[in-house]
């Protein structure tokens, strides 16, 4: 694909500079097009057409050292043949985890949305970067339209936003934006001379809060983690106590990070009560709704986020429940005065010239910390256009209905025990094998139960029948966390999940 054509060297008037022929292209377009065509056929047959086939394996497990010997990973001085490259494509697909499989329950994303997939094919082929209108006219307008619609669902009359590479980055954006609002001089003068800044987040918040505080120089010790109740929700009275404590210590509180849909339990913090405290103390309220934000689309379940309209910023990932394809993550901001741009602008003269022939307000790249930026909103836009709001709402409602079904089945089955009633699409439970069912729940029982989930996980991975996450949490021993997202998932898959865990663990 990338070699000189012999005829190039024989052309009349061939121009060489430093021994390099400059006449004509050096890429064999026909060979390249043939490779793309045949590779796309492999993708269609091995990924897309098999996406809903439960007889296929979720993964073809191999240990790292074994996989290194199967895959030819070495890069060489000369390129590989057409057929060798196609075989490599086949191998990559074969030994990768099939996240579109109906029995992939391992993460907070799953399934295949065909419209999002086509959108990704388009953007990968066009290879745009979303920073100026002249380079990316369609995708900038699409992002503007999607952000406007998402803002409507939050309940703001106006606002601003930017799509980012991950919810963790959205949380970093929000933390830095809140700090800039609190002390704008930090952009030029830096951290020296600032008071000790303090922020507040629940014990159940996403780990990106720690990363953000570390990355921004705030320091992880200056996050005051607020106690949560038995369901994993932040306790407002504890937040009030910690804000007062910070002030007495002479610190400068500036931010509260609430969570709408915690990673493990799927808990939603009481946003209205937290907003009252933020208003009282003049604190920026950021809501990490990366996981739970999609409930806003559902008229039935949007009450989970009651009070979110009072937030100053919201992180929301359509690539999770709404299946827009990784990655698709928005930071939405209530302030519409250009705060994002003021905070992040560097005014690069070679990109953001003010004397262009069109309206330069459409050059939105200066409100991003990135320069090159993917057109992630396009995936969500095409899916939304295809399904409509009603179709997206149906996805949310069905996922939560399946979670409720699974919880009720767990209650009926001997050897299965719920940790708590699910509030969202997270269903957390223990499997107790027959050998432990008559033991008293003393330390020895919990020590033995702690070992069960990892063994079952290993067995299901090696068998390839499904993927399901587990973890210890807040003093509780290892339990399974089932997350339901994909519309390809059915009631039969819920039954299979419980049957399979029983098959894989009954001898333990």
Short mmCIF file of C-alpha atoms in Angstrom, two decimals:
data_model
loop_
_atom_site.label_atom_id
_atom_site.label_comp_id
_atom_site.label_asym_id
_atom_site.label_seq_id
_atom_site.Cartn_x
_atom_site.Cartn_y
_atom_site.Cartn_z
CA UNK A 1 0.00 0.00 0.00
CA UNK A 2 2.80 2.41 0.82
CA UNK A 3 5.57 1.61 -1.69
CA UNK A 4 6.94 3.28 -4.82
CA UNK A 5 5.44 2.23 -8.11
CA UNK A 6 8.27 1.24 -10.48
CA UNK A 7 6.75 3.32 -13.26
CA UNK A 8 7.19 6.45 -11.13
CA UNK A 9 10.95 6.15 -11.49
CA UNK A 10 10.68 5.92 -15.29
CA UNK A 11 8.58 9.07 -15.77
CA UNK A 12 9.99 11.81 -17.94
CA UNK A 13 11.01 14.92 -16.07
CA UNK A 14 11.26 12.90 -12.83
CA UNK A 15 12.27 15.23 -10.01
CA UNK A 16 14.46 13.90 -7.21
CA UNK A 17 15.25 15.81 -4.03
CA UNK A 18 17.61 14.17 -1.55
CA UNK A 19 17.11 10.95 -3.48
CA UNK A 20 13.33 11.08 -3.14
CA UNK A 21 11.12 10.99 -6.27
CA UNK A 22 8.58 13.82 -6.09
CA UNK A 23 6.54 13.03 -9.20
CA UNK A 24 3.07 11.56 -8.60
CA UNK A 25 1.70 9.85 -5.51
CA UNK A 26 3.55 6.95 -3.88
CA UNK A 27 0.43 5.26 -2.53
CA UNK A 28 -1.19 2.53 -4.56
CA UNK A 29 -4.80 3.70 -4.32
CA UNK A 30 -6.28 0.62 -5.95
CA UNK A 31 -4.53 -1.71 -3.52
CA UNK A 32 -5.58 0.49 -0.62
CA UNK A 33 -9.21 0.56 -1.72
CA UNK A 34 -9.21 -3.22 -2.12
CA UNK A 35 -7.81 -3.63 1.39
CA UNK A 36 -10.47 -1.35 2.90
CA UNK A 37 -13.20 -3.20 1.01
CA UNK A 38 -12.05 -6.64 2.16
CA UNK A 39 -11.40 -5.49 5.74
CA UNK A 40 -14.91 -4.00 5.90
CA UNK A 41 -16.30 -7.34 4.77
CA UNK A 42 -14.50 -9.02 7.69
CA UNK A 43 -15.90 -6.42 10.11
CA UNK A 44 -19.40 -6.98 8.74
CA UNK A 45 -19.20 -10.76 8.98
CA UNK A 46 -17.23 -11.17 12.20
CA UNK A 47 -18.45 -8.23 14.31
CA UNK A 48 -21.71 -6.72 13.10
CA UNK A 49 -23.55 -9.86 11.94
CA UNK A 50 -22.49 -11.78 15.04
CA UNK A 51 -23.30 -9.00 17.51
CA UNK A 52 -26.61 -10.54 18.63
CA UNK A 53 -25.59 -14.19 18.42
CA UNK A 54 -25.59 -15.60 21.96
CA UNK A 55 -23.96 -18.82 20.69
CA UNK A 56 -20.80 -16.81 19.99
CA UNK A 57 -18.27 -16.32 22.79
CA UNK A 58 -18.05 -12.98 24.57
CA UNK A 59 -14.29 -13.43 24.54
CA UNK A 60 -11.72 -15.95 23.35
CA UNK A 61 -9.55 -15.76 26.45
CA UNK A 62 -5.79 -16.13 26.18
CA UNK A 63 -3.16 -15.23 28.78
CA UNK A 64 -0.94 -12.24 27.81
CA UNK A 65 2.17 -14.28 27.02
CA UNK A 66 0.14 -16.75 24.94
CA UNK A 67 -1.58 -13.97 23.04
CA UNK A 68 1.78 -12.39 22.25
CA UNK A 69 2.77 -15.59 20.46
CA UNK A 70 -0.52 -15.81 18.53
CA UNK A 71 -0.52 -12.20 17.36
CA UNK A 72 2.39 -11.07 15.23
CA UNK A 73 3.01 -7.82 17.10
CA UNK A 74 6.48 -6.96 15.80
CA UNK A 75 6.91 -4.00 13.43
CA UNK A 76 9.47 -4.66 10.68
CA UNK A 77 11.47 -2.71 8.12
CA UNK A 78 9.29 -3.95 5.28
CA UNK A 79 5.53 -3.96 5.10
CA UNK A 80 3.38 -7.08 5.34
CA UNK A 81 1.43 -8.62 2.47
CA UNK A 82 -2.23 -7.89 1.76
CA UNK A 83 -3.33 -11.32 3.00
CA UNK A 84 -1.17 -11.13 6.14
CA UNK A 85 -2.77 -7.80 7.04
CA UNK A 86 -6.27 -9.21 6.56
CA UNK A 87 -5.35 -12.17 8.75
CA UNK A 88 -4.14 -9.74 11.43
CA UNK A 89 -7.52 -8.01 11.26
CA UNK A 90 -9.22 -11.38 11.74
CA UNK A 91 -6.98 -12.17 14.73
CA UNK A 92 -7.61 -8.82 16.39
CA UNK A 93 -11.36 -9.36 16.16
CA UNK A 94 -11.17 -12.99 17.29
CA UNK A 95 -9.18 -12.30 20.46
CA UNK A 96 -10.85 -9.02 21.44
CA UNK A 97 -13.75 -8.81 23.90
CA UNK A 98 -17.08 -8.52 22.06
CA UNK A 99 -18.63 -5.61 23.96
CA UNK A 100 -21.64 -5.72 21.64
CA UNK A 101 -22.48 -9.28 22.75
CA UNK A 102 -25.83 -9.48 24.62
CA UNK A 103 -24.04 -11.12 27.57
CA UNK A 104 -21.33 -8.50 28.03
CA UNK A 105 -22.31 -6.91 31.34
CA UNK A 106 -18.85 -5.96 32.57
CA UNK A 107 -18.79 -2.16 32.22
CA UNK A 108 -21.08 0.87 32.15
CA UNK A 109 -21.29 0.59 28.36
CA UNK A 110 -22.41 -2.30 26.15
CA UNK A 111 -24.22 -3.27 22.97
CA UNK A 112 -24.10 -2.05 19.39
CA UNK A 113 -25.98 0.94 18.04
CA UNK A 114 -25.93 0.67 14.25
CA UNK A 115 -26.46 4.39 13.63
CA UNK A 116 -23.65 5.39 15.96
CA UNK A 117 -21.44 2.82 14.26
CA UNK A 118 -22.11 4.29 10.81
CA UNK A 119 -21.42 7.76 12.22
CA UNK A 120 -18.06 6.50 13.46
CA UNK A 121 -17.26 5.01 10.06
CA UNK A 122 -18.00 8.41 8.50
CA UNK A 123 -15.90 10.41 10.94
CA UNK A 124 -13.01 7.93 10.80
CA UNK A 125 -13.03 8.20 7.00
CA UNK A 126 -13.29 12.01 6.96
CA UNK A 127 -10.78 12.36 9.85
CA UNK A 128 -11.93 15.82 10.97
CA UNK A 129 -10.81 17.86 13.97
CA UNK A 130 -13.38 20.03 15.67
CA UNK A 131 -11.86 23.39 16.48
CA UNK A 132 -12.73 25.82 13.68
CA UNK A 133 -15.72 26.18 11.38
CA UNK A 134 -13.52 26.31 8.30
CA UNK A 135 -12.10 22.85 9.03
CA UNK A 136 -15.18 21.21 10.54
CA UNK A 137 -18.35 23.07 9.53
CA UNK A 138 -20.88 20.23 9.79
CA UNK A 139 -19.57 18.73 13.01
CA UNK A 140 -19.40 22.07 14.84
CA UNK A 141 -23.06 22.74 14.00
CA UNK A 142 -23.99 19.19 15.05
CA UNK A 143 -22.21 19.63 18.40
CA UNK A 144 -23.98 22.94 18.97
CA UNK A 145 -27.39 21.32 18.27
CA UNK A 146 -26.71 18.33 20.55
CA UNK A 147 -25.46 20.49 23.43
CA UNK A 148 -28.52 22.73 23.13
CA UNK A 149 -30.84 19.70 23.33
CA UNK A 150 -29.00 18.17 26.30
CA UNK A 151 -29.21 21.51 28.12
CA UNK A 152 -32.98 21.47 27.61
CA UNK A 153 -33.23 18.08 29.32
CA UNK A 154 -31.20 19.34 32.29
CA UNK A 155 -33.77 22.12 32.61
CA UNK A 156 -31.62 25.18 31.94
CA UNK A 157 -32.94 28.04 29.81
CA UNK A 158 -29.47 28.60 28.35
CA UNK A 159 -25.97 27.27 28.74
CA UNK A 160 -22.75 26.16 27.11
CA UNK A 161 -20.80 22.94 26.73
CA UNK A 162 -18.03 20.94 25.14
CA UNK A 163 -17.55 17.25 24.28
CA UNK A 164 -14.51 15.64 25.91
CA UNK A 165 -12.53 12.38 25.78
CA UNK A 166 -14.21 10.78 28.80
CA UNK A 167 -16.28 11.64 31.87
CA UNK A 168 -13.07 11.86 33.90
CA UNK A 169 -11.91 14.71 31.66
CA UNK A 170 -15.32 16.39 32.01
CA UNK A 171 -14.88 16.27 35.79
CA UNK A 172 -11.40 17.81 35.48
CA UNK A 173 -12.87 20.55 33.27
CA UNK A 174 -15.60 21.26 35.82
CA UNK A 175 -13.22 21.36 38.80
CA UNK A 176 -10.88 23.75 36.99
CA UNK A 177 -13.80 25.89 35.81
CA UNK A 178 -15.18 26.16 39.35
CA UNK A 179 -11.75 27.18 40.61
CA UNK A 180 -11.40 29.78 37.84
CA UNK A 181 -14.79 31.23 38.75
CA UNK A 182 -13.71 31.36 42.41
CA UNK A 183 -10.35 33.00 41.68
CA UNK A 184 -9.94 34.13 38.02
CA UNK A 185 -6.40 35.38 38.65
CA UNK A 186 -5.18 31.77 38.85
CA UNK A 187 -5.07 31.55 35.06
CA UNK A 188 -2.19 34.05 34.86
CA UNK A 189 -0.65 33.95 38.34
CA UNK A 190 -0.87 30.26 39.13
CA UNK A 191 -1.25 28.60 42.51
CA UNK A 192 1.13 30.75 44.53
CA UNK A 193 -0.59 33.05 46.99
CA UNK A 194 -3.91 31.22 46.90
CA UNK A 195 -5.63 30.09 50.10
CA UNK A 196 -6.01 26.38 50.77
CA UNK A 197 -8.80 25.40 48.38
CA UNK A 198 -11.18 22.68 49.51
CA UNK A 199 -13.83 20.72 47.62
CA UNK A 200 -16.44 18.20 48.72
CA UNK A 201 -17.53 14.88 47.19
CA UNK A 202 -19.28 11.80 48.50
CA UNK A 203 -17.50 8.64 49.60
CA UNK A 204 -19.07 6.99 46.53
CA UNK A 205 -17.83 9.54 43.97
CA UNK A 206 -15.89 8.47 40.89
CA UNK A 207 -12.14 8.09 41.35
CA UNK A 208 -11.59 10.80 38.73
CA UNK A 209 -12.25 13.37 41.48
CA UNK A 210 -8.98 12.34 43.14
CA UNK A 211 -7.20 12.40 39.79
CA UNK A 212 -8.58 15.85 39.02
CA UNK A 213 -7.52 17.29 42.38
CA UNK A 214 -4.05 15.80 41.93
CA UNK A 215 -3.71 16.93 38.30
CA UNK A 216 -4.85 20.50 39.04
CA UNK A 217 -2.52 20.93 42.03
CA UNK A 218 -5.38 21.13 44.54
CA UNK A 219 -4.23 17.95 46.26
CA UNK A 220 -6.21 14.86 47.17
CA UNK A 221 -6.01 15.74 50.89
CA UNK A 222 -8.14 18.80 50.12
CA UNK A 223 -11.10 16.69 49.03
CA UNK A 224 -13.44 16.29 52.00
CA UNK A 225 -15.28 13.02 51.40
CA UNK A 226 -18.83 13.17 52.69
CA UNK A 227 -20.46 10.19 54.37
CA UNK A 228 -23.18 8.34 52.48
CA UNK A 229 -26.27 6.51 53.66
CA UNK A 230 -26.89 2.76 53.32
CA UNK A 231 -27.91 3.26 49.68
CA UNK A 232 -24.73 5.15 48.78
CA UNK A 233 -26.25 8.66 48.68
CA UNK A 234 -24.47 11.71 50.04
CA UNK A 235 -25.92 12.82 53.41
CA UNK A 236 -26.65 16.59 53.16
CA UNK A 237 -26.28 17.16 56.91
CA UNK A 238 -22.77 15.71 56.73
CA UNK A 239 -21.95 18.03 53.84
CA UNK A 240 -23.08 21.04 55.88
CA UNK A 241 -20.86 19.94 58.77
CA UNK A 242 -17.82 19.55 56.54
CA UNK A 243 -18.30 22.94 54.86
CA UNK A 244 -18.45 24.59 58.29
CA UNK A 245 -15.40 22.61 59.42
CA UNK A 246 -13.41 23.79 56.36
CA UNK A 247 -14.31 27.42 57.05
CA UNK A 248 -13.29 27.11 60.72
CA UNK A 249 -9.94 25.68 59.59
CA UNK A 250 -9.38 28.79 57.48
CA UNK A 251 -9.71 26.94 54.20
CA UNK A 252 -11.54 28.22 51.13
CA UNK A 253 -14.36 25.89 50.03
CA UNK A 254 -15.23 26.41 46.37
CA UNK A 255 -16.88 23.28 44.93
CA UNK A 256 -19.28 20.43 45.71
CA UNK A 257 -19.24 17.41 43.38
CA UNK A 258 -22.48 15.44 43.59
CA UNK A 259 -23.03 12.14 41.79
CA UNK A 260 -26.07 11.05 39.79
CA UNK A 261 -25.55 7.33 39.30
CA UNK A 262 -22.56 6.04 41.27
CA UNK A 263 -20.33 3.52 39.58
CA UNK A 264 -20.94 0.51 41.82
CA UNK A 265 -24.36 0.90 43.47
CA UNK A 266 -25.98 3.26 40.94
CA UNK A 267 -26.93 5.74 43.68
CA UNK A 268 -28.25 9.27 43.05
CA UNK A 269 -27.31 12.01 45.50
CA UNK A 270 -30.17 14.27 46.75
CA UNK A 271 -29.41 17.16 44.41
CA UNK A 272 -32.05 19.60 45.68
CA UNK A 273 -30.81 19.47 49.27
CA UNK A 274 -27.18 19.68 48.16
CA UNK A 275 -28.03 22.69 45.97
CA UNK A 276 -29.53 24.45 49.01
CA UNK A 277 -26.22 24.08 50.85
CA UNK A 278 -24.26 25.28 47.81
CA UNK A 279 -26.44 28.38 47.50
CA UNK A 280 -26.12 29.11 51.22
CA UNK A 281 -22.30 28.96 51.12
CA UNK A 282 -21.70 30.26 47.59
CA UNK A 283 -20.24 27.01 46.25
CA UNK A 284 -20.16 25.78 42.66
CA UNK A 285 -22.31 22.65 42.27
CA UNK A 286 -21.03 20.10 39.76
CA UNK A 287 -23.07 16.96 39.12
CA UNK A 288 -21.22 13.97 37.77
CA UNK A 289 -24.09 12.39 35.85
CA UNK A 290 -21.76 10.51 33.51
CA UNK A 291 -23.68 7.30 34.23
CA UNK A 292 -27.08 8.48 35.46
CA UNK A 293 -27.62 11.49 33.20
CA UNK A 294 -29.40 9.44 30.57
CA UNK A 295 -32.34 8.94 32.96
CA UNK A 296 -33.21 12.56 32.09
CA UNK A 297 -34.49 11.27 28.73
CA UNK A 298 -37.14 9.15 30.50
CA UNK A 299 -40.30 10.83 31.75
CA UNK A 300 -40.71 7.92 34.15
CA UNK A 301 -37.19 7.94 35.64
CA UNK A 302 -36.03 11.58 35.31
CA UNK A 303 -37.14 12.10 38.91
CA UNK A 304 -33.91 10.33 39.93
CA UNK A 305 -32.14 13.59 39.04
CA UNK A 306 -34.64 15.95 40.66
CA UNK A 307 -32.90 19.29 41.26
CA UNK A 308 -30.21 18.90 38.59
CA UNK A 309 -31.34 22.16 36.98
CA UNK A 310 -29.78 23.94 39.98
CA UNK A 311 -26.30 22.65 39.14
CA UNK A 312 -23.62 24.94 37.70
CA UNK A 313 -22.13 22.14 35.59
CA UNK A 314 -23.04 18.59 34.60
CA UNK A 315 -21.01 15.71 33.15
CA UNK A 316 -23.13 13.37 31.01
CA UNK A 317 -21.88 10.43 28.90
CA UNK A 318 -24.26 9.36 26.09
CA UNK A 319 -21.86 6.50 25.30
CA UNK A 320 -23.10 4.68 28.37
CA UNK A 321 -26.87 4.06 28.67
CA UNK A 322 -27.67 5.70 25.31
CA UNK A 323 -25.00 3.66 23.46
CA UNK A 324 -23.53 6.49 21.39
CA UNK A 325 -20.22 4.63 21.11
CA UNK A 326 -17.04 5.25 23.05
CA UNK A 327 -16.26 7.95 23.53
CA UNK A 328 -19.10 10.45 23.74
CA UNK A 329 -18.96 12.63 26.84
CA UNK A 330 -20.26 16.15 27.38
CA UNK A 331 -19.55 18.78 30.00
CA UNK A 332 -22.52 21.12 30.17
CA UNK A 333 -22.33 24.50 31.91
CA UNK A 334 -25.18 26.73 33.03
CA UNK A 335 -23.18 29.95 32.60
CA UNK A 336 -23.70 31.38 29.11
CA UNK A 337 -21.38 34.37 29.41
CA UNK A 338 -18.41 32.61 27.78
CA UNK A 339 -16.95 31.31 31.04
CA UNK A 340 -15.58 28.18 29.34
CA UNK A 341 -13.74 30.27 26.77
CA UNK A 342 -12.45 32.76 29.35
CA UNK A 343 -11.10 29.90 31.45
CA UNK A 344 -9.46 27.89 28.66
CA UNK A 345 -8.72 30.33 25.83
CA UNK A 346 -5.11 30.73 24.69
CA UNK A 347 -5.97 32.79 21.56
CA UNK A 348 -3.72 30.93 19.14
CA UNK A 349 -3.32 33.38 16.25
CA UNK A 350 -2.74 30.66 13.64
CA UNK A 351 -6.11 29.00 14.40
CA UNK A 352 -8.49 31.59 15.82
CA UNK A 353 -7.87 34.60 13.62
CA UNK A 354 -10.45 37.32 14.28
CA UNK A 355 -10.46 38.67 10.70
CA UNK A 356 -11.88 35.57 8.99
CA UNK A 357 -14.55 35.91 6.32
CA UNK A 358 -17.23 34.16 8.44
CA UNK A 359 -18.70 34.48 11.96
CA UNK A 360 -15.76 33.46 14.19
CA UNK A 361 -18.08 32.72 17.12
CA UNK A 362 -18.41 29.30 15.47
CA UNK A 363 -14.70 28.65 16.10
CA UNK A 364 -15.36 26.95 19.42
CA UNK A 365 -12.01 25.18 19.83
CA UNK A 366 -10.61 27.83 22.16
CA UNK A 367 -12.96 26.74 24.95
CA UNK A 368 -11.34 23.30 24.95
CA UNK A 369 -8.09 22.24 26.64
CA UNK A 370 -7.45 20.09 23.55
CA UNK A 371 -6.37 21.33 20.17
CA UNK A 372 -7.27 18.37 17.96
CA UNK A 373 -10.69 17.11 19.04
CA UNK A 374 -12.88 14.30 17.72
CA UNK A 375 -16.43 14.96 16.48
CA UNK A 376 -17.97 12.81 19.21
CA UNK A 377 -21.33 14.57 19.21
CA UNK A 378 -22.01 13.31 15.68
CA UNK A 379 -22.45 9.70 16.86
CA UNK A 380 -25.08 10.74 19.38
CA UNK A 381 -26.76 13.08 16.90
CA UNK A 382 -27.20 10.39 14.22
CA UNK A 383 -28.57 7.92 16.78
CA UNK A 384 -30.96 10.57 18.13
CA UNK A 385 -32.08 11.43 14.60
CA UNK A 386 -32.70 7.73 13.87
CA UNK A 387 -34.55 6.81 17.08
CA UNK A 388 -36.02 10.11 18.18
CA UNK A 389 -36.34 11.04 21.84
CA UNK A 390 -39.04 8.36 22.18
CA UNK A 391 -36.62 5.65 21.04
CA UNK A 392 -33.93 6.79 23.46
CA UNK A 393 -36.49 6.90 26.26
CA UNK A 394 -37.55 3.33 25.45
CA UNK A 395 -33.93 2.17 25.86
CA UNK A 396 -33.72 3.68 29.34
CA UNK A 397 -37.10 2.34 30.44
CA UNK A 398 -36.39 -1.17 29.17
CA UNK A 399 -32.95 -1.35 30.81
CA UNK A 400 -34.40 -0.36 34.17
CA UNK A 401 -37.31 -2.78 33.77
CA UNK A 402 -34.86 -5.63 33.09
CA UNK A 403 -32.88 -4.62 36.19
CA UNK A 404 -36.08 -4.85 38.22
CA UNK A 405 -36.85 -8.28 36.71
CA UNK A 406 -33.37 -9.56 37.58
CA UNK A 407 -33.65 -8.27 41.15
CA UNK A 408 -36.96 -10.07 41.62
CA UNK A 409 -35.51 -13.31 40.21
CA UNK A 410 -32.54 -13.07 42.59
CA UNK A 411 -34.95 -12.87 45.53
CA UNK A 412 -36.67 -16.08 44.40
CA UNK A 413 -33.51 -18.17 43.95
CA UNK A 414 -31.78 -20.07 46.69
CA UNK A 415 -28.14 -19.08 46.99
CA UNK A 416 -28.57 -15.56 45.61
CA UNK A 417 -28.74 -12.48 47.80
CA UNK A 418 -29.28 -8.84 46.83
CA UNK A 419 -27.16 -6.20 48.51
CA UNK A 420 -29.92 -3.63 48.07
CA UNK A 421 -32.89 -2.87 45.85
CA UNK A 422 -31.63 -1.38 42.58
CA UNK A 423 -32.39 2.27 41.98
CA UNK A 424 -30.98 2.35 38.47
CA UNK A 425 -29.53 -0.31 36.11
CA UNK A 426 -26.96 -1.61 38.64
CA UNK A 427 -27.94 -4.90 40.30
CA UNK A 428 -25.53 -5.92 43.09
CA UNK A 429 -25.73 -9.40 44.57
CA UNK A 430 -23.85 -12.32 46.10
CA UNK A 431 -23.91 -15.91 44.94
CA UNK A 432 -23.62 -18.23 47.93
CA UNK A 433 -22.60 -21.75 46.88
CA UNK A 434 -24.24 -24.78 48.55
CA UNK A 435 -21.21 -25.39 50.81
CA UNK A 436 -21.73 -22.04 52.55
CA UNK A 437 -25.51 -21.89 52.77
CA UNK A 438 -25.77 -23.42 56.24
CA UNK A 439 -22.86 -21.48 57.75
CA UNK A 440 -23.50 -18.70 60.23
CA UNK A 441 -22.59 -15.26 58.90
CA UNK A 442 -19.46 -14.93 61.00
CA UNK A 443 -16.02 -13.69 59.81
CA UNK A 444 -15.13 -17.15 58.42
CA UNK A 445 -18.28 -17.15 56.27
CA UNK A 446 -17.48 -13.74 54.77
CA UNK A 447 -13.84 -14.71 54.18
CA UNK A 448 -14.94 -17.76 52.21
CA UNK A 449 -17.65 -15.85 50.31
CA UNK A 450 -15.07 -13.21 49.34
CA UNK A 451 -13.26 -15.88 47.26
CA UNK A 452 -16.33 -17.03 45.32
CA UNK A 453 -16.88 -14.20 42.82
CA UNK A 454 -13.26 -14.08 41.51
CA UNK A 455 -13.27 -17.83 40.80
CA UNK A 456 -16.62 -17.67 38.98
CA UNK A 457 -15.37 -14.66 37.00
CA UNK A 458 -12.28 -16.59 35.92
CA UNK A 459 -14.39 -19.56 34.84
CA UNK A 460 -16.85 -17.47 32.81
CA UNK A 461 -14.00 -15.60 31.08
CA UNK A 462 -12.20 -18.80 30.12
CA UNK A 463 -15.44 -20.38 28.95
CA UNK A 464 -16.39 -17.18 27.11
CA UNK A 465 -20.06 -17.47 28.10
CA UNK A 466 -20.47 -13.96 29.54
CA UNK A 467 -18.65 -11.13 31.31
CA UNK A 468 -19.81 -9.74 34.63
CA UNK A 469 -17.98 -7.45 37.04
CA UNK A 470 -17.34 -7.98 40.75
CA UNK A 471 -15.76 -5.99 43.56
CA UNK A 472 -15.57 -5.51 47.32
CA UNK A 473 -17.13 -2.26 48.45
CA UNK A 474 -17.35 -0.21 51.65
CA UNK A 475 -16.53 -3.13 53.93
CA UNK A 476 -18.61 -5.67 51.99
CA UNK A 477 -16.85 -8.72 50.54
CA UNK A 478 -16.72 -9.41 46.80
CA UNK A 479 -20.11 -9.31 45.08
CA UNK A 480 -21.29 -9.26 41.47
CA UNK A 481 -22.39 -6.01 39.85
CA UNK A 482 -24.67 -6.61 36.90
CA UNK A 483 -25.24 -3.59 34.66
CA UNK A 484 -28.01 -3.60 32.06
CA UNK A 485 -27.76 -1.28 29.06
CA UNK A 486 -28.09 -2.88 25.64
CA UNK A 487 -31.52 -3.19 23.98
CA UNK A 488 -30.27 -6.50 22.58
CA UNK A 489 -30.43 -7.91 26.12
CA UNK A 490 -33.56 -9.92 26.88
CA UNK A 491 -35.31 -11.56 29.81
CA UNK A 492 -33.77 -14.84 28.64
CA UNK A 493 -30.29 -13.36 29.11
CA UNK A 494 -31.16 -12.44 32.71
CA UNK A 495 -32.24 -16.04 33.36
CA UNK A 496 -29.10 -17.36 31.65
CA UNK A 497 -26.90 -15.12 33.82
CA UNK A 498 -28.24 -16.61 37.06
CA UNK A 499 -28.23 -20.16 35.70
CA UNK A 500 -24.64 -19.77 34.47
CA UNK A 501 -23.36 -18.41 37.78
CA UNK A 502 -24.97 -21.39 39.49
CA UNK A 503 -23.38 -23.83 37.00
CA UNK A 504 -19.95 -22.25 37.39
CA UNK A 505 -20.03 -21.98 41.18
CA UNK A 506 -22.08 -24.82 42.62
CA UNK A 507 -18.96 -26.91 43.41
CA UNK A 508 -17.21 -24.14 45.38
#
